[in-house]
Amino acid sequence: MEKNDVSQSRDKEKDGDSYEKVCYMCRRPESKAGPMISMPGGMNLCHDCMQKAFDSVMKNGMDLSQIPNMPYMNLNFNDLSQTPRQTEIPKKQKLRKQKEPQPQLTMKDIPAPHVIKEKLDEYVIGQERAKKVMSVAVYNHYKRAFLEKDGSDGIVIEKSNILMIGPTGSGKTYLVKTLAKLLDVPLAIADATSLTEAGYIGDDIESVVSKLLAAAGNDVERAQKGIIFIDEIDKIAKKKQTNTRDVSGESVQQELLKLLEGSTVEVPVGSNQKNAMTPMATVNTDNILFICGGAFPDLEGIIRERLMKKSAMGFGAVLRDSFDNDPDLLSHVTNEDLRTFGMIPEFLGRLPMTVTLKGLDRDLMVRILREPKNAIIRQYEKLLALDEVKLVFEDDALDWIAEEAIKRGTGARALRAVLEEFMLDIMYEIPKDPNIGSVVVTRPYLENNGGPLVQMRG
């Protein structure tokens, strides 16, 4: 028991050594304020704050032992081990110490685009062009971020931030999550709807970088090579015909410009809001890959209107209804369409890569049910396998689930909603009888014309 206590205390000391000390008064980390004076109870004070405290006390001629907020001034410092650590700053508000310089990465350490796409194919079904574009963009970005910048030839590689456009449930967020997991880099997902202009209620622009820093374990170096995905980016479009100040629209786009292009920003550690009691960290966004995604409703109507303007009279004319049923209409999007939607040209200029995702049809829905490594059906099969029951879905049943999901209009998210509804009774009833060996889900059961086929063991 004593050995375990000793090993745990050593682990805590080792873990504490990896974080910077933070001044209890001004909340500056050791890298900015200089060496700290460690006090009992986990309190650390920088030399500036300690000097200010003594100057104030000596100027007023006060007795240090009588100051209510200074409980340690009359303490016997010979027994510091008995002091409770109630004043220690939480770990989530501490920065990790700068590590020693790591050896420079080589081209062999960065997966090639075809390798990235092959790994994405295992999890993301369809969207071939989107996966190809993102694989190349990420590959080029990390070559730019990791490879040595000698600058001898005068060639400077610019950032390739990505704009993803696609209907809801088409896989925008899932694609980015899978990409970050495969590359083993920190990922922060922020919602543009909560961002407001500085000084107004809501999250400041720097909060997206603060989330990335938290995802990287407060390691600044690791965060500076991460990925930030800003979802619902279409919600910060310029408002039309408004008489009030647009604090969550065009102004947010303008303040995002410095982050997208690359700049050094001060972000709060362990908090979304800046205040005097929150430590600040300096993060360079030059090598952070920004991916902005949104559904952009009504954008198809803008594209269709622009394409129809090009129609002319005669045999070579474009029919006015030729784009009405085009399933891939979003692929014709241009910056002109996005500016009409409400995005400012400076913002679009910092997102040079535009990726469009297609809406999901029935065949893609069925493939999503079957093929990914973590397909929804495989998850249910594994759950029932723990009860030693084999679960089987007939082809007609999968077609019905896909058709029902399309009717709900929420993309791939509807697949789980449909399955949860019909798997509830099966997951409830099957564990009652230990003699059940397999369950077959049929289309008549899904159509409420019968029950699933149950086969007993032996």
PDB file of C-alpha atoms in Angstrom, residues 104-357:
ATOM      1  CA  GLN A 104      12.276  17.877 -38.276  1.00  0.00           C
ATOM      2  CA  LEU A 105       9.713  15.731 -40.070  1.00  0.00           C
ATOM      3  CA  THR A 106      10.537  14.350 -43.481  1.00  0.00           C
ATOM      4  CA  MET A 107       8.355  13.606 -46.473  1.00  0.00           C
ATOM      5  CA  LYS A 108       8.096   9.968 -45.325  1.00  0.00           C
ATOM      6  CA  ASP A 109       6.305  11.028 -42.150  1.00  0.00           C
ATOM      7  CA  ILE A 110       3.450  12.709 -44.035  1.00  0.00           C
ATOM      8  CA  PRO A 111       0.908  10.286 -45.587  1.00  0.00           C
ATOM      9  CA  ALA A 112       0.444  10.743 -49.329  1.00  0.00           C
ATOM     10  CA  PRO A 113      -2.970  11.862 -50.653  1.00  0.00           C
ATOM     11  CA  HIS A 114      -3.906   8.386 -51.915  1.00  0.00           C
ATOM     12  CA  VAL A 115      -3.109   6.905 -48.477  1.00  0.00           C
ATOM     13  CA  ILE A 116      -5.290   9.512 -46.735  1.00  0.00           C
ATOM     14  CA  LYS A 117      -8.144   8.836 -49.171  1.00  0.00           C
ATOM     15  CA  GLU A 118      -7.874   5.056 -48.731  1.00  0.00           C
ATOM     16  CA  LYS A 119      -8.244   5.482 -44.974  1.00  0.00           C
ATOM     17  CA  LEU A 120     -11.196   7.838 -45.437  1.00  0.00           C
ATOM     18  CA  ASP A 121     -12.856   5.272 -47.733  1.00  0.00           C
ATOM     19  CA  GLU A 122     -13.014   2.839 -44.803  1.00  0.00           C
ATOM     20  CA  TYR A 123     -15.257   5.194 -42.845  1.00  0.00           C
ATOM     21  CA  VAL A 124     -16.884   7.639 -45.305  1.00  0.00           C
ATOM     22  CA  ILE A 125     -19.079   6.280 -48.111  1.00  0.00           C
ATOM     23  CA  GLY A 126     -19.437   8.229 -51.357  1.00  0.00           C
ATOM     24  CA  GLN A 127     -18.341  11.869 -51.719  1.00  0.00           C
ATOM     25  CA  GLU A 128     -15.360  10.732 -53.830  1.00  0.00           C
ATOM     26  CA  ARG A 129     -14.388  14.175 -55.098  1.00  0.00           C
ATOM     27  CA  ALA A 130     -14.690  15.731 -51.634  1.00  0.00           C
ATOM     28  CA  LYS A 131     -12.381  13.090 -50.148  1.00  0.00           C
ATOM     29  CA  LYS A 132      -9.893  13.570 -52.991  1.00  0.00           C
ATOM     30  CA  VAL A 133      -9.819  17.364 -52.648  1.00  0.00           C
ATOM     31  CA  MET A 134      -9.449  17.211 -48.856  1.00  0.00           C
ATOM     32  CA  SER A 135      -6.675  14.609 -49.040  1.00  0.00           C
ATOM     33  CA  VAL A 136      -4.623  16.796 -51.380  1.00  0.00           C
ATOM     34  CA  ALA A 137      -5.328  19.973 -49.377  1.00  0.00           C
ATOM     35  CA  VAL A 138      -4.337  18.380 -46.066  1.00  0.00           C
ATOM     36  CA  TYR A 139      -1.225  16.805 -47.609  1.00  0.00           C
ATOM     37  CA  ASN A 140      -0.051  20.143 -49.013  1.00  0.00           C
ATOM     38  CA  HIS A 141      -0.897  21.945 -45.777  1.00  0.00           C
ATOM     39  CA  TYR A 142       1.195  19.676 -43.589  1.00  0.00           C
ATOM     40  CA  LYS A 143       4.085  19.747 -46.041  1.00  0.00           C
ATOM     41  CA  ARG A 144       3.954  23.517 -45.649  1.00  0.00           C
ATOM     42  CA  ALA A 145       3.676  23.308 -41.852  1.00  0.00           C
ATOM     43  CA  PHE A 146       6.299  20.659 -41.109  1.00  0.00           C
ATOM     44  CA  LEU A 147       8.944  20.854 -43.789  1.00  0.00           C
ATOM     45  CA  GLU A 148      11.936  23.100 -43.366  1.00  0.00           C
ATOM     46  CA  LYS A 149      11.423  26.635 -44.659  1.00  0.00           C
ATOM     47  CA  ASP A 150      14.754  27.722 -46.043  1.00  0.00           C
ATOM     48  CA  GLY A 151      13.297  30.421 -48.301  1.00  0.00           C
ATOM     49  CA  SER A 152      16.408  30.298 -50.451  1.00  0.00           C
ATOM     50  CA  ASP A 153      14.462  30.110 -53.703  1.00  0.00           C
ATOM     51  CA  GLY A 154      11.983  32.841 -52.697  1.00  0.00           C
ATOM     52  CA  ILE A 155       8.978  30.501 -52.970  1.00  0.00           C
ATOM     53  CA  VAL A 156       6.526  30.790 -50.089  1.00  0.00           C
ATOM     54  CA  ILE A 157       3.649  28.296 -49.958  1.00  0.00           C
ATOM     55  CA  GLU A 158       0.342  29.932 -49.032  1.00  0.00           C
ATOM     56  CA  LYS A 159      -2.299  28.413 -46.770  1.00  0.00           C
ATOM     57  CA  SER A 160      -5.013  26.263 -48.323  1.00  0.00           C
ATOM     58  CA  ASN A 161      -8.010  26.617 -46.025  1.00  0.00           C
ATOM     59  CA  ILE A 162     -11.121  24.697 -47.092  1.00  0.00           C
ATOM     60  CA  LEU A 163     -14.778  25.674 -47.520  1.00  0.00           C
ATOM     61  CA  MET A 164     -17.195  22.705 -47.414  1.00  0.00           C
ATOM     62  CA  ILE A 165     -20.686  23.096 -48.851  1.00  0.00           C
ATOM     63  CA  GLY A 166     -23.284  20.364 -48.634  1.00  0.00           C
ATOM     64  CA  PRO A 167     -26.817  19.597 -47.437  1.00  0.00           C
ATOM     65  CA  THR A 168     -27.425  18.597 -43.836  1.00  0.00           C
ATOM     66  CA  GLY A 169     -26.462  15.015 -43.044  1.00  0.00           C
ATOM     67  CA  SER A 170     -24.148  14.676 -46.055  1.00  0.00           C
ATOM     68  CA  GLY A 171     -21.080  14.023 -43.867  1.00  0.00           C
ATOM     69  CA  LYS A 172     -19.247  17.358 -43.475  1.00  0.00           C
ATOM     70  CA  THR A 173     -18.514  17.107 -39.754  1.00  0.00           C
ATOM     71  CA  TYR A 174     -17.979  13.344 -39.892  1.00  0.00           C
ATOM     72  CA  LEU A 175     -15.437  13.740 -42.681  1.00  0.00           C
ATOM     73  CA  VAL A 176     -13.396  16.258 -40.664  1.00  0.00           C
ATOM     74  CA  LYS A 177     -13.578  14.170 -37.471  1.00  0.00           C
ATOM     75  CA  THR A 178     -12.374  11.091 -39.343  1.00  0.00           C
ATOM     76  CA  LEU A 179      -9.575  13.070 -40.989  1.00  0.00           C
ATOM     77  CA  ALA A 180      -8.269  14.432 -37.656  1.00  0.00           C
ATOM     78  CA  LYS A 181      -8.437  10.976 -36.080  1.00  0.00           C
ATOM     79  CA  LEU A 182      -6.459   9.386 -38.922  1.00  0.00           C
ATOM     80  CA  LEU A 183      -3.771  12.094 -38.821  1.00  0.00           C
ATOM     81  CA  ASP A 184      -3.595  12.101 -34.989  1.00  0.00           C
ATOM     82  CA  VAL A 185      -3.749  15.893 -34.731  1.00  0.00           C
ATOM     83  CA  PRO A 186      -5.822  17.993 -32.295  1.00  0.00           C
ATOM     84  CA  LEU A 187      -9.231  19.005 -33.628  1.00  0.00           C
ATOM     85  CA  ALA A 188     -11.551  21.740 -32.418  1.00  0.00           C
ATOM     86  CA  ILE A 189     -15.123  22.004 -33.681  1.00  0.00           C
ATOM     87  CA  ALA A 190     -16.698  25.419 -33.196  1.00  0.00           C
ATOM     88  CA  ASP A 191     -20.189  26.623 -34.029  1.00  0.00           C
ATOM     89  CA  ALA A 192     -20.295  29.898 -35.940  1.00  0.00           C
ATOM     90  CA  THR A 193     -23.781  30.673 -34.587  1.00  0.00           C
ATOM     91  CA  SER A 194     -22.319  31.432 -31.128  1.00  0.00           C
ATOM     92  CA  LEU A 195     -19.659  33.850 -32.431  1.00  0.00           C
ATOM     93  CA  THR A 196     -20.252  37.578 -32.078  1.00  0.00           C
ATOM     94  CA  GLU A 197     -18.278  40.752 -32.553  1.00  0.00           C
ATOM     95  CA  ALA A 198     -15.911  41.542 -29.676  1.00  0.00           C
ATOM     96  CA  GLY A 199     -17.684  43.324 -26.838  1.00  0.00           C
ATOM     97  CA  TYR A 200     -21.080  41.653 -27.299  1.00  0.00           C
ATOM     98  CA  ILE A 201     -22.697  38.709 -25.533  1.00  0.00           C
ATOM     99  CA  GLY A 202     -21.456  35.450 -27.034  1.00  0.00           C
ATOM    100  CA  ASP A 203     -18.092  33.886 -27.829  1.00  0.00           C
ATOM    101  CA  ASP A 204     -15.230  36.031 -29.089  1.00  0.00           C
ATOM    102  CA  ILE A 205     -13.492  35.028 -32.309  1.00  0.00           C
ATOM    103  CA  GLU A 206     -10.421  33.818 -30.387  1.00  0.00           C
ATOM    104  CA  SER A 207     -12.572  31.242 -28.572  1.00  0.00           C
ATOM    105  CA  VAL A 208     -12.207  28.856 -31.541  1.00  0.00           C
ATOM    106  CA  VAL A 209      -8.420  28.852 -31.003  1.00  0.00           C
ATOM    107  CA  SER A 210      -8.952  28.435 -27.251  1.00  0.00           C
ATOM    108  CA  LYS A 211     -10.942  25.249 -27.934  1.00  0.00           C
ATOM    109  CA  LEU A 212      -8.097  23.903 -30.084  1.00  0.00           C
ATOM    110  CA  LEU A 213      -5.607  24.658 -27.303  1.00  0.00           C
ATOM    111  CA  ALA A 214      -7.774  22.700 -24.857  1.00  0.00           C
ATOM    112  CA  ALA A 215      -8.006  19.787 -27.340  1.00  0.00           C
ATOM    113  CA  ALA A 216      -4.191  19.763 -27.523  1.00  0.00           C
ATOM    114  CA  GLY A 217      -3.892  19.480 -23.730  1.00  0.00           C
ATOM    115  CA  ASN A 218      -2.813  23.131 -23.429  1.00  0.00           C
ATOM    116  CA  ASP A 219       0.280  22.315 -25.508  1.00  0.00           C
ATOM    117  CA  VAL A 220       0.808  25.414 -27.676  1.00  0.00           C
ATOM    118  CA  GLU A 221       3.236  23.752 -30.113  1.00  0.00           C
ATOM    119  CA  ARG A 222       0.845  20.868 -30.800  1.00  0.00           C
ATOM    120  CA  ALA A 223      -2.150  23.196 -31.119  1.00  0.00           C
ATOM    121  CA  GLN A 224      -0.328  25.298 -33.729  1.00  0.00           C
ATOM    122  CA  LYS A 225      -0.392  22.309 -36.120  1.00  0.00           C
ATOM    123  CA  GLY A 226      -4.016  21.310 -35.498  1.00  0.00           C
ATOM    124  CA  ILE A 227      -7.304  21.586 -37.384  1.00  0.00           C
ATOM    125  CA  ILE A 228     -10.179  23.956 -36.591  1.00  0.00           C
ATOM    126  CA  PHE A 229     -13.578  23.144 -38.095  1.00  0.00           C
ATOM    127  CA  ILE A 230     -16.061  26.023 -37.976  1.00  0.00           C
ATOM    128  CA  ASP A 231     -19.517  24.580 -38.573  1.00  0.00           C
ATOM    129  CA  GLU A 232     -22.662  26.466 -39.623  1.00  0.00           C
ATOM    130  CA  ILE A 233     -20.491  29.044 -41.385  1.00  0.00           C
ATOM    131  CA  ASP A 234     -23.463  30.046 -43.549  1.00  0.00           C
ATOM    132  CA  LYS A 235     -25.164  31.476 -40.441  1.00  0.00           C
ATOM    133  CA  ILE A 236     -22.710  34.425 -40.359  1.00  0.00           C
ATOM    134  CA  ALA A 237     -23.715  35.604 -43.832  1.00  0.00           C
ATOM    135  CA  LYS A 238     -24.338  39.310 -44.238  1.00  0.00           C
ATOM    136  CA  LYS A 239     -27.864  40.117 -43.121  1.00  0.00           C
ATOM    137  CA  LYS A 240     -30.096  41.746 -45.700  1.00  0.00           C
ATOM    138  CA  GLN A 241     -32.453  44.634 -45.016  1.00  0.00           C
ATOM    139  CA  THR A 242     -31.621  45.048 -41.341  1.00  0.00           C
ATOM    140  CA  ASN A 243     -31.776  48.282 -39.348  1.00  0.00           C
ATOM    141  CA  THR A 244     -29.803  46.966 -36.359  1.00  0.00           C
ATOM    142  CA  ARG A 245     -26.076  46.404 -35.916  1.00  0.00           C
ATOM    143  CA  ASP A 246     -25.012  43.086 -37.452  1.00  0.00           C
ATOM    144  CA  VAL A 247     -22.877  41.740 -34.576  1.00  0.00           C
ATOM    145  CA  SER A 248     -23.063  38.079 -35.635  1.00  0.00           C
ATOM    146  CA  GLY A 249     -22.877  38.395 -39.415  1.00  0.00           C
ATOM    147  CA  GLU A 250     -20.508  40.415 -41.561  1.00  0.00           C
ATOM    148  CA  SER A 251     -18.519  41.692 -38.561  1.00  0.00           C
ATOM    149  CA  VAL A 252     -17.708  38.093 -37.539  1.00  0.00           C
ATOM    150  CA  GLN A 253     -16.480  37.353 -41.066  1.00  0.00           C
ATOM    151  CA  GLN A 254     -14.204  40.393 -40.890  1.00  0.00           C
ATOM    152  CA  GLU A 255     -12.746  39.399 -37.528  1.00  0.00           C
ATOM    153  CA  LEU A 256     -12.110  35.834 -38.751  1.00  0.00           C
ATOM    154  CA  LEU A 257      -9.860  37.145 -41.521  1.00  0.00           C
ATOM    155  CA  LYS A 258      -6.787  37.468 -39.293  1.00  0.00           C
ATOM    156  CA  LEU A 259      -7.167  33.908 -38.010  1.00  0.00           C
ATOM    157  CA  LEU A 260      -7.671  32.376 -41.450  1.00  0.00           C
ATOM    158  CA  GLU A 261      -4.663  34.081 -43.006  1.00  0.00           C
ATOM    159  CA  GLY A 262      -2.346  33.495 -40.063  1.00  0.00           C
ATOM    160  CA  SER A 263      -1.576  35.748 -37.120  1.00  0.00           C
ATOM    161  CA  THR A 264      -0.459  35.694 -33.498  1.00  0.00           C
ATOM    162  CA  VAL A 265      -3.374  35.955 -31.088  1.00  0.00           C
ATOM    163  CA  GLU A 266      -3.783  35.993 -27.315  1.00  0.00           C
ATOM    164  CA  VAL A 267      -6.314  33.381 -26.244  1.00  0.00           C
ATOM    165  CA  PRO A 268      -7.680  32.534 -22.772  1.00  0.00           C
ATOM    166  CA  VAL A 269      -6.621  29.185 -21.320  1.00  0.00           C
ATOM    167  CA  GLY A 270      -9.415  26.981 -20.006  1.00  0.00           C
ATOM    168  CA  SER A 271     -12.143  29.523 -20.776  1.00  0.00           C
ATOM    169  CA  ASN A 272     -14.020  31.036 -23.708  1.00  0.00           C
ATOM    170  CA  GLN A 273     -14.036  34.540 -22.257  1.00  0.00           C
ATOM    171  CA  LYS A 274     -11.176  36.924 -21.563  1.00  0.00           C
ATOM    172  CA  ASN A 275     -10.970  38.334 -18.055  1.00  0.00           C
ATOM    173  CA  ALA A 276      -8.375  39.372 -15.528  1.00  0.00           C
ATOM    174  CA  MET A 277      -8.448  36.008 -13.728  1.00  0.00           C
ATOM    175  CA  THR A 278      -7.849  33.831 -16.803  1.00  0.00           C
ATOM    176  CA  PRO A 279      -4.306  32.992 -17.967  1.00  0.00           C
ATOM    177  CA  MET A 280      -3.537  33.970 -21.560  1.00  0.00           C
ATOM    178  CA  ALA A 281      -1.509  32.052 -24.135  1.00  0.00           C
ATOM    179  CA  THR A 282       0.057  33.264 -27.373  1.00  0.00           C
ATOM    180  CA  VAL A 283      -0.878  31.063 -30.355  1.00  0.00           C
ATOM    181  CA  ASN A 284       0.291  31.478 -33.947  1.00  0.00           C
ATOM    182  CA  THR A 285      -2.455  30.428 -36.402  1.00  0.00           C
ATOM    183  CA  ASP A 286      -0.141  30.393 -39.427  1.00  0.00           C
ATOM    184  CA  ASN A 287       0.045  26.571 -39.512  1.00  0.00           C
ATOM    185  CA  ILE A 288      -3.483  25.808 -38.287  1.00  0.00           C
ATOM    186  CA  LEU A 289      -5.732  24.355 -40.995  1.00  0.00           C
ATOM    187  CA  PHE A 290      -9.151  26.006 -41.008  1.00  0.00           C
ATOM    188  CA  ILE A 291     -12.087  24.109 -42.500  1.00  0.00           C
ATOM    189  CA  CYS A 292     -15.401  25.973 -42.713  1.00  0.00           C
ATOM    190  CA  GLY A 293     -18.588  24.051 -43.429  1.00  0.00           C
ATOM    191  CA  GLY A 294     -22.228  24.893 -43.909  1.00  0.00           C
ATOM    192  CA  ALA A 295     -25.439  23.724 -45.551  1.00  0.00           C
ATOM    193  CA  PHE A 296     -26.037  27.095 -47.279  1.00  0.00           C
ATOM    194  CA  PRO A 297     -29.800  26.750 -47.734  1.00  0.00           C
ATOM    195  CA  ASP A 298     -31.242  28.479 -50.811  1.00  0.00           C
ATOM    196  CA  LEU A 299     -27.776  28.515 -52.426  1.00  0.00           C
ATOM    197  CA  GLU A 300     -29.057  26.109 -55.086  1.00  0.00           C
ATOM    198  CA  GLY A 301     -31.686  28.669 -56.057  1.00  0.00           C
ATOM    199  CA  ILE A 302     -28.962  31.325 -56.484  1.00  0.00           C
ATOM    200  CA  ILE A 303     -26.883  28.976 -58.649  1.00  0.00           C
ATOM    201  CA  ARG A 304     -29.913  27.996 -60.735  1.00  0.00           C
ATOM    202  CA  GLU A 305     -30.835  31.647 -61.308  1.00  0.00           C
ATOM    203  CA  ARG A 306     -27.303  32.472 -62.480  1.00  0.00           C
ATOM    204  CA  LEU A 307     -27.153  29.501 -64.839  1.00  0.00           C
ATOM    205  CA  MET A 308     -30.551  30.302 -66.335  1.00  0.00           C
ATOM    206  CA  LYS A 309     -29.413  33.846 -67.159  1.00  0.00           C
ATOM    207  CA  LYS A 310     -26.978  32.317 -69.632  1.00  0.00           C
ATOM    208  CA  SER A 311     -29.776  30.683 -71.589  1.00  0.00           C
ATOM    209  CA  ALA A 312     -30.330  32.090 -75.046  1.00  0.00           C
ATOM    210  CA  MET A 313     -32.815  31.680 -77.871  1.00  0.00           C
ATOM    211  CA  GLY A 314     -32.355  29.120 -80.634  1.00  0.00           C
ATOM    212  CA  PHE A 315     -31.382  25.479 -80.907  1.00  0.00           C
ATOM    213  CA  GLY A 316     -28.379  25.881 -78.574  1.00  0.00           C
ATOM    214  CA  ALA A 317     -30.429  27.449 -75.784  1.00  0.00           C
ATOM    215  CA  VAL A 318     -30.419  26.011 -72.263  1.00  0.00           C
ATOM    216  CA  LEU A 319     -33.886  24.896 -71.213  1.00  0.00           C
ATOM    217  CA  ARG A 320     -35.188  26.815 -68.196  1.00  0.00           C
ATOM    218  CA  ASP A 321     -36.132  23.618 -66.362  1.00  0.00           C
ATOM    219  CA  SER A 322     -32.904  21.726 -67.152  1.00  0.00           C
ATOM    220  CA  PHE A 323     -31.418  22.534 -63.712  1.00  0.00           C
ATOM    221  CA  ASP A 324     -34.544  21.861 -61.669  1.00  0.00           C
ATOM    222  CA  ASN A 325     -33.736  18.199 -61.043  1.00  0.00           C
ATOM    223  CA  ASP A 326     -29.944  18.365 -61.176  1.00  0.00           C
ATOM    224  CA  PRO A 327     -28.720  16.400 -58.095  1.00  0.00           C
ATOM    225  CA  ASP A 328     -25.226  17.870 -58.414  1.00  0.00           C
ATOM    226  CA  LEU A 329     -26.204  21.523 -58.762  1.00  0.00           C
ATOM    227  CA  LEU A 330     -23.947  22.626 -55.878  1.00  0.00           C
ATOM    228  CA  SER A 331     -20.855  21.598 -57.853  1.00  0.00           C
ATOM    229  CA  HIS A 332     -21.469  24.615 -60.152  1.00  0.00           C
ATOM    230  CA  VAL A 333     -21.032  27.070 -57.255  1.00  0.00           C
ATOM    231  CA  THR A 334     -18.797  30.108 -57.755  1.00  0.00           C
ATOM    232  CA  ASN A 335     -17.612  32.938 -55.510  1.00  0.00           C
ATOM    233  CA  GLU A 336     -20.219  35.119 -57.205  1.00  0.00           C
ATOM    234  CA  ASP A 337     -22.981  32.859 -55.867  1.00  0.00           C
ATOM    235  CA  LEU A 338     -21.508  32.884 -52.357  1.00  0.00           C
ATOM    236  CA  ARG A 339     -21.235  36.689 -52.417  1.00  0.00           C
ATOM    237  CA  THR A 340     -24.895  36.877 -53.408  1.00  0.00           C
ATOM    238  CA  PHE A 341     -25.651  34.579 -50.468  1.00  0.00           C
ATOM    239  CA  GLY A 342     -23.983  37.072 -48.109  1.00  0.00           C
ATOM    240  CA  MET A 343     -20.303  36.104 -47.745  1.00  0.00           C
ATOM    241  CA  ILE A 344     -17.819  38.954 -48.141  1.00  0.00           C
ATOM    242  CA  PRO A 345     -15.103  38.611 -50.838  1.00  0.00           C
ATOM    243  CA  GLU A 346     -12.202  39.012 -48.347  1.00  0.00           C
ATOM    244  CA  PHE A 347     -13.501  36.001 -46.390  1.00  0.00           C
ATOM    245  CA  LEU A 348     -13.912  33.849 -49.501  1.00  0.00           C
ATOM    246  CA  GLY A 349     -10.432  34.804 -50.679  1.00  0.00           C
ATOM    247  CA  ARG A 350      -8.938  33.165 -47.589  1.00  0.00           C
ATOM    248  CA  LEU A 351     -10.778  29.878 -48.330  1.00  0.00           C
ATOM    249  CA  PRO A 352      -9.252  28.979 -51.707  1.00  0.00           C
ATOM    250  CA  MET A 353     -10.352  25.317 -51.656  1.00  0.00           C
ATOM    251  CA  THR A 354     -14.095  24.798 -52.158  1.00  0.00           C
ATOM    252  CA  VAL A 355     -15.492  21.292 -51.612  1.00  0.00           C
ATOM    253  CA  THR A 356     -19.099  20.429 -52.427  1.00  0.00           C
ATOM    254  CA  LEU A 357     -20.817  17.343 -51.020  1.00  0.00           C
TER     255      LEU A 357
END
